[in-house]
């Protein structure tokens, strides 16, 4: 019997919004951020700013999700605001940069924390990362219900573990969080400044909008998708700020700067010998997060194909399980290629972040076009304090992107270079559609 397509509950959508955001960032990026901005107050302000920006983005996207509840998320919003080409380009960078790059980076990190358990030599970690991608691909072709179960259980276990670490750090840590620290603590050990440090922050927050990709599979999407994005982004912001306070309660700034595995070191400082269990938690967290990206993004590729803007073979869904299996396989193959091309976690997430937030910025700007073009359309949710909140989002994210693109860090802007190639493919598919 063919499975009913619409079945994702509000709880499942919220777990997607939270689970696809909390993956590797909170465990890996605070050390890099401290290396660029070695001041506890500035570090917390960066995390608070990232949370506020994400919440504003969620408010804007909630209105768009209420107006356009069909599957596709950002792709559908860009199409409504600007037309088919920017929407196509977003789907194109999802495939070539954002989603595939995120899956690759998360699986590389999973391999880093688990290769010892699997008996894999350190120099062969990339093969374990590739095997992880294959396993996740197979799991997400079984059924929508299997994917929902995976998202729910993985996210709940991850949240319980994070809260355990957070409570232990806040109550058992002995550091003074907002002390001025030593002179050494105020010296950056990496270049980049505030804008460079903000890359790690926004990488960690990226994912709050992924619930909008699944509107076509959701129960009551006009109501549930906006709520899931708002609750998810708010919960993640609170968790991130408190977790960073927990790190600072246990370790001083120089120790955070120099740590290669911050969460493990923090736990070992509180409870010696318990660090490996945190490593296992990180592995579970990263694995579940990667699975959510394997689940959500192929819906966009599937929609592009159904509109004649991608190869027809990716329009098909599995006749029994109802999932876009061809699109899932394509995305996973490309992620495997990126593991070979880039290899390192830091290179992959830097490659992804600027490009994804560039399109989130375009989407937020699009709310002005949408309100003019669809002024008579009913919306179940409207962005509060319009246009002030969208303008704040545009200014902050615009500053972040411009500062990094103008830097000499090639990985910060290399993902944008696939856009001209995408324009060529767009006109290729468009010409075939016209014929």
XYZ file of N, CA and C in Angstrom, residues 48 184 219 310 370 419:
18
model
N 24.356 35.690 21.098
C 23.042 36.312 21.256
C 22.601 36.954 19.940
N 47.192 37.258 28.143
C 47.237 36.244 27.091
C 45.855 35.957 26.535
N 1.248 17.973 8.395
C -0.151 18.119 8.782
C -0.399 19.601 9.070
N 14.852 20.771 -13.818
C 15.917 19.822 -13.534
C 15.580 18.542 -14.280
N 6.959 40.258 -1.925
C 5.794 39.398 -1.744
C 4.608 40.183 -1.196
N 27.381 29.794 -8.631
C 26.159 30.458 -9.101
C 26.195 30.728 -10.606
